[in-house]
XYZ file of C-alpha atoms in Angstrom:
273
model
C -16.217 5.041 -3.265
C -16.483 7.236 -6.328
C -15.415 11.008 -6.636
C -15.081 11.661 -3.169
C -12.835 15.176 -1.890
C -10.943 14.654 1.375
C -9.386 18.387 2.467
C -7.849 19.267 5.744
C -8.451 21.960 7.596
C -5.980 25.094 7.620
C -2.919 23.523 8.388
C -4.349 20.397 7.810
C -5.479 17.591 9.080
C -4.076 14.802 10.563
C -5.099 10.912 11.312
C -4.154 9.402 14.333
C -4.604 5.516 15.280
C -4.090 4.504 19.272
C -3.729 0.444 17.451
C -3.118 -0.453 13.754
C -4.390 0.579 10.912
C -4.510 4.463 10.221
C -5.086 6.103 6.216
C -6.056 9.242 5.232
C -8.688 8.444 3.413
C -9.092 4.783 4.851
C -7.515 2.281 7.109
C -7.965 -0.850 6.773
C -9.896 -1.523 2.934
C -10.785 -5.290 1.598
C -12.998 -5.498 -1.782
C -15.020 -2.652 -4.244
C -13.455 0.219 -5.993
C -12.282 3.803 -5.194
C -12.057 5.900 -8.262
C -11.683 9.515 -7.957
C -11.308 10.008 -4.830
C -8.816 12.677 -3.557
C -7.081 13.976 -0.257
C -5.830 16.983 0.132
C -4.080 19.474 3.128
C -2.510 16.412 4.564
C -0.049 16.468 7.519
C 0.313 13.778 9.187
C -1.218 9.565 9.769
C 0.312 7.766 12.356
C -0.223 4.828 14.059
C 1.290 1.588 15.602
C 1.330 -0.652 12.169
C -0.260 -0.694 8.694
C 0.249 3.134 8.380
C 0.025 4.636 4.741
C -0.633 8.578 3.372
C -4.125 7.390 1.610
C -5.317 3.709 2.524
C -3.140 1.477 5.734
C -4.097 -2.300 4.205
C -5.448 -3.411 1.452
C -6.827 -7.165 1.137
C -7.448 -10.223 4.061
C -5.479 -10.563 6.872
C -6.035 -13.662 6.589
C -7.475 -16.472 4.177
C -7.685 -20.253 6.226
C -9.863 -23.095 6.307
C -11.269 -25.676 7.576
C -13.525 -27.577 5.142
C -13.572 -24.867 2.563
C -12.311 -21.564 3.244
C -12.757 -18.837 5.509
C -12.254 -15.403 5.309
C -11.172 -13.484 8.270
C -11.086 -9.528 8.835
C -9.702 -8.413 12.311
C -10.174 -11.791 13.893
C -14.163 -12.010 12.461
C -15.148 -14.680 10.177
C -16.910 -12.893 7.216
C -17.595 -16.153 5.511
C -16.965 -19.593 4.286
C -17.076 -21.042 1.136
C -15.415 -24.024 -0.818
C -14.706 -21.931 -4.621
C -12.443 -20.154 -4.344
C -12.810 -17.407 -7.236
C -16.470 -16.314 -5.811
C -14.105 -14.694 -3.042
C -11.913 -13.309 -5.594
C -14.180 -9.956 -5.854
C -14.921 -9.854 -2.412
C -10.765 -9.512 -1.182
C -8.999 -7.445 -4.190
C -9.286 -4.349 -4.477
C -8.483 -1.670 -6.896
C -8.014 2.468 -6.809
C -7.255 4.680 -9.218
C -6.793 8.114 -10.285
C -6.646 8.921 -5.886
C -4.398 10.710 -5.047
C -2.677 12.321 -1.688
C -1.281 15.207 -1.333
C 0.345 16.915 2.028
C 0.239 20.606 3.219
C 2.586 23.150 2.169
C 5.304 21.478 4.277
C 4.656 17.939 3.549
C 3.410 15.353 5.045
C 4.746 12.316 6.897
C 3.548 8.956 7.881
C 4.442 7.014 10.923
C 4.570 3.827 12.148
C 5.499 3.912 15.953
C 5.029 0.021 16.836
C 7.755 -2.019 17.998
C 7.642 -5.911 19.105
C 8.050 -6.771 22.593
C 11.654 -9.152 22.668
C 10.597 -10.625 25.987
C 7.619 -12.473 23.965
C 9.765 -15.263 21.674
C 6.373 -15.607 19.911
C 5.941 -11.963 19.006
C 6.766 -11.464 14.961
C 5.125 -8.857 13.493
C 6.219 -6.010 11.597
C 5.574 -2.874 11.680
C 4.618 -0.972 7.792
C 4.346 2.608 6.965
C 3.809 3.898 2.978
C 3.481 7.218 1.592
C 0.449 6.020 -0.060
C -0.330 2.891 0.737
C 1.659 0.296 4.023
C 0.669 -2.973 3.580
C -0.429 -3.991 -0.159
C -1.973 -7.078 -1.131
C -4.670 -8.034 -3.787
C -5.069 -5.050 -5.034
C -5.214 -2.696 -7.997
C -3.511 0.856 -8.110
C -3.795 2.727 -11.434
C -3.107 6.519 -11.480
C -2.584 7.130 -8.448
C 0.181 9.637 -6.682
C 1.684 10.320 -3.282
C 2.252 13.688 -3.423
C 4.337 16.827 -1.099
C 5.693 13.946 1.169
C 8.179 14.897 3.968
C 8.820 11.720 5.426
C 8.362 7.354 5.880
C 9.186 6.148 8.967
C 9.106 3.091 11.000
C 10.711 0.770 13.659
C 14.723 0.303 12.505
C 15.108 -3.085 13.595
C 11.749 -4.393 12.316
C 9.653 -1.590 10.102
C 9.295 -1.696 6.678
C 8.818 1.579 5.442
C 8.385 2.446 1.889
C 7.956 6.213 -0.563
C 5.065 4.221 -1.808
C 4.507 1.368 -0.104
C 5.888 -0.076 2.852
C 5.582 -4.232 1.712
C 3.731 -5.458 -0.701
C 2.916 -8.861 -1.233
C 0.588 -11.458 -2.840
C -2.258 -12.111 -0.864
C -2.244 -15.096 1.620
C -3.570 -18.362 0.476
C -0.923 -20.502 2.327
C -2.947 -21.709 5.016
C -6.086 -22.590 2.292
C -6.818 -26.323 4.350
C -9.923 -27.965 2.962
C -9.650 -30.973 5.265
C -7.663 -33.658 3.178
C -5.207 -33.878 1.906
C -5.636 -35.140 -2.267
C -8.805 -31.958 -2.237
C -6.356 -29.469 -1.024
C -4.508 -30.311 -3.799
C -7.425 -29.933 -6.345
C -8.697 -27.121 -5.258
C -5.101 -25.175 -5.919
C -4.194 -27.458 -9.151
C -8.340 -26.539 -10.177
C -8.470 -22.441 -9.411
C -5.588 -20.814 -8.590
C -4.372 -20.146 -11.363
C -7.243 -17.984 -12.230
C -7.385 -16.095 -9.482
C -3.278 -15.422 -9.609
C -4.412 -11.830 -11.189
C -6.910 -10.649 -8.393
C -4.120 -11.606 -5.475
C -1.381 -10.058 -6.741
C -0.806 -6.918 -6.786
C -0.690 -4.675 -9.647
C 0.611 -1.460 -9.571
C 0.415 0.981 -13.164
C 1.264 4.320 -13.382
C 2.194 5.654 -9.554
C 4.350 7.724 -8.234
C 6.187 9.528 -5.074
C 6.819 13.038 -5.174
C 8.561 14.090 -2.454
C 8.572 17.235 -0.040
C 11.679 19.971 -1.576
C 12.551 23.643 -0.803
C 13.110 26.210 -4.111
C 15.582 29.268 -3.099
C 15.033 32.673 -5.803
C 17.128 30.981 -8.404
C 14.478 28.596 -8.776
C 17.482 25.594 -6.936
C 15.807 22.776 -5.723
C 16.305 21.030 -2.411
C 15.362 17.822 -1.871
C 13.732 17.348 1.886
C 11.999 14.269 1.295
C 13.634 10.986 3.553
C 12.659 7.522 4.485
C 13.855 5.573 7.019
C 13.033 2.144 8.351
C 14.791 -1.693 9.119
C 13.602 -2.197 5.424
C 13.403 0.635 3.633
C 13.118 2.006 -0.346
C 12.300 5.348 -1.888
C 9.607 3.374 -3.465
C 8.611 0.187 -2.078
C 10.467 -1.227 1.653
C 9.645 -4.803 0.510
C 8.830 -6.136 -2.153
C 7.978 -9.828 -2.495
C 5.217 -9.706 -4.793
C 4.062 -7.914 -7.459
C 4.074 -5.679 -11.350
C 4.826 -2.618 -11.847
C 3.989 -0.710 -15.107
C 4.572 -4.034 -16.667
C 0.840 -3.179 -19.048
C 2.238 0.615 -19.623
C 5.774 0.070 -20.505
C 4.233 -2.671 -23.269
C 4.792 -2.149 -26.639
C 1.751 -0.833 -28.389
C 0.686 0.314 -24.939
C -1.227 3.223 -25.740
C -0.091 4.554 -22.215
C 3.294 4.576 -23.317
C 3.027 7.867 -23.990
C 1.761 8.896 -21.001
C 4.475 6.870 -18.950
C 7.203 8.396 -21.090
C 5.867 11.722 -19.809
C 6.481 10.844 -16.523
C 9.157 7.905 -16.116
C 10.168 7.028 -12.559
C 8.616 6.129 -9.196
C 10.166 8.002 -7.326
C 11.080 12.509 -7.196
C 12.809 14.994 -5.316
C 13.856 12.091 -2.591
C 16.857 13.285 -0.038
C 18.087 10.307 1.431
C 17.171 6.362 2.491
C 17.952 4.822 5.837
C 17.660 1.347 6.045
C 18.286 -1.023 9.243
């Protein structure tokens, strides 16, 4: 997807999912490149789980194996192969120069779901992020969440972040080649090469929360993040890198990073569970 603008109607546009996966531009993204795609005049995004201002979820929901490896998306098997490297391009997503901007009063992101505590098998968490709800197997470069008012998820089982709700490596934990020794060989020979494709990489990204300015140019920050695990930038950070390349000595992007050094701007408060 390249060179696309999403613009709201008068008063802003909204995205509402009755179930999971809601995003201002993409609900569920797996593989491919998103370049110079921008959303303007977003009012709110809401859904039960995996909710983001730009994208709800990136990456596969499960990678499991019988005789080799199978990739499933929303419960539907897509492919089954033995070579891990062959699927790296298929599961890895890249977002570049793609932003989401809210209406004048700021946009909101809300994951409304919660667990049924009467069901002991229900272990679901609920994620929401100003840019992306769930971030796995992805590279995000020069992308920004602008004029965000709030991000909210369940106060007992939710993960909320100003930019990312939940950030983790792609799920390869269920790889099973059918034979213990064969599985070990696959892990030793292939996983190291696949590492850069499953670990999230965030470069020169940030979130700017909504604020109000009076006649004397005094700013009042209005933005907040709320959830059981909550953060101004990320709710739960399990794996990934932030500005690892941009901040390296000699990087051509170092001046740009120094000119805008923070990942979070104008945040008023964070409320955790």
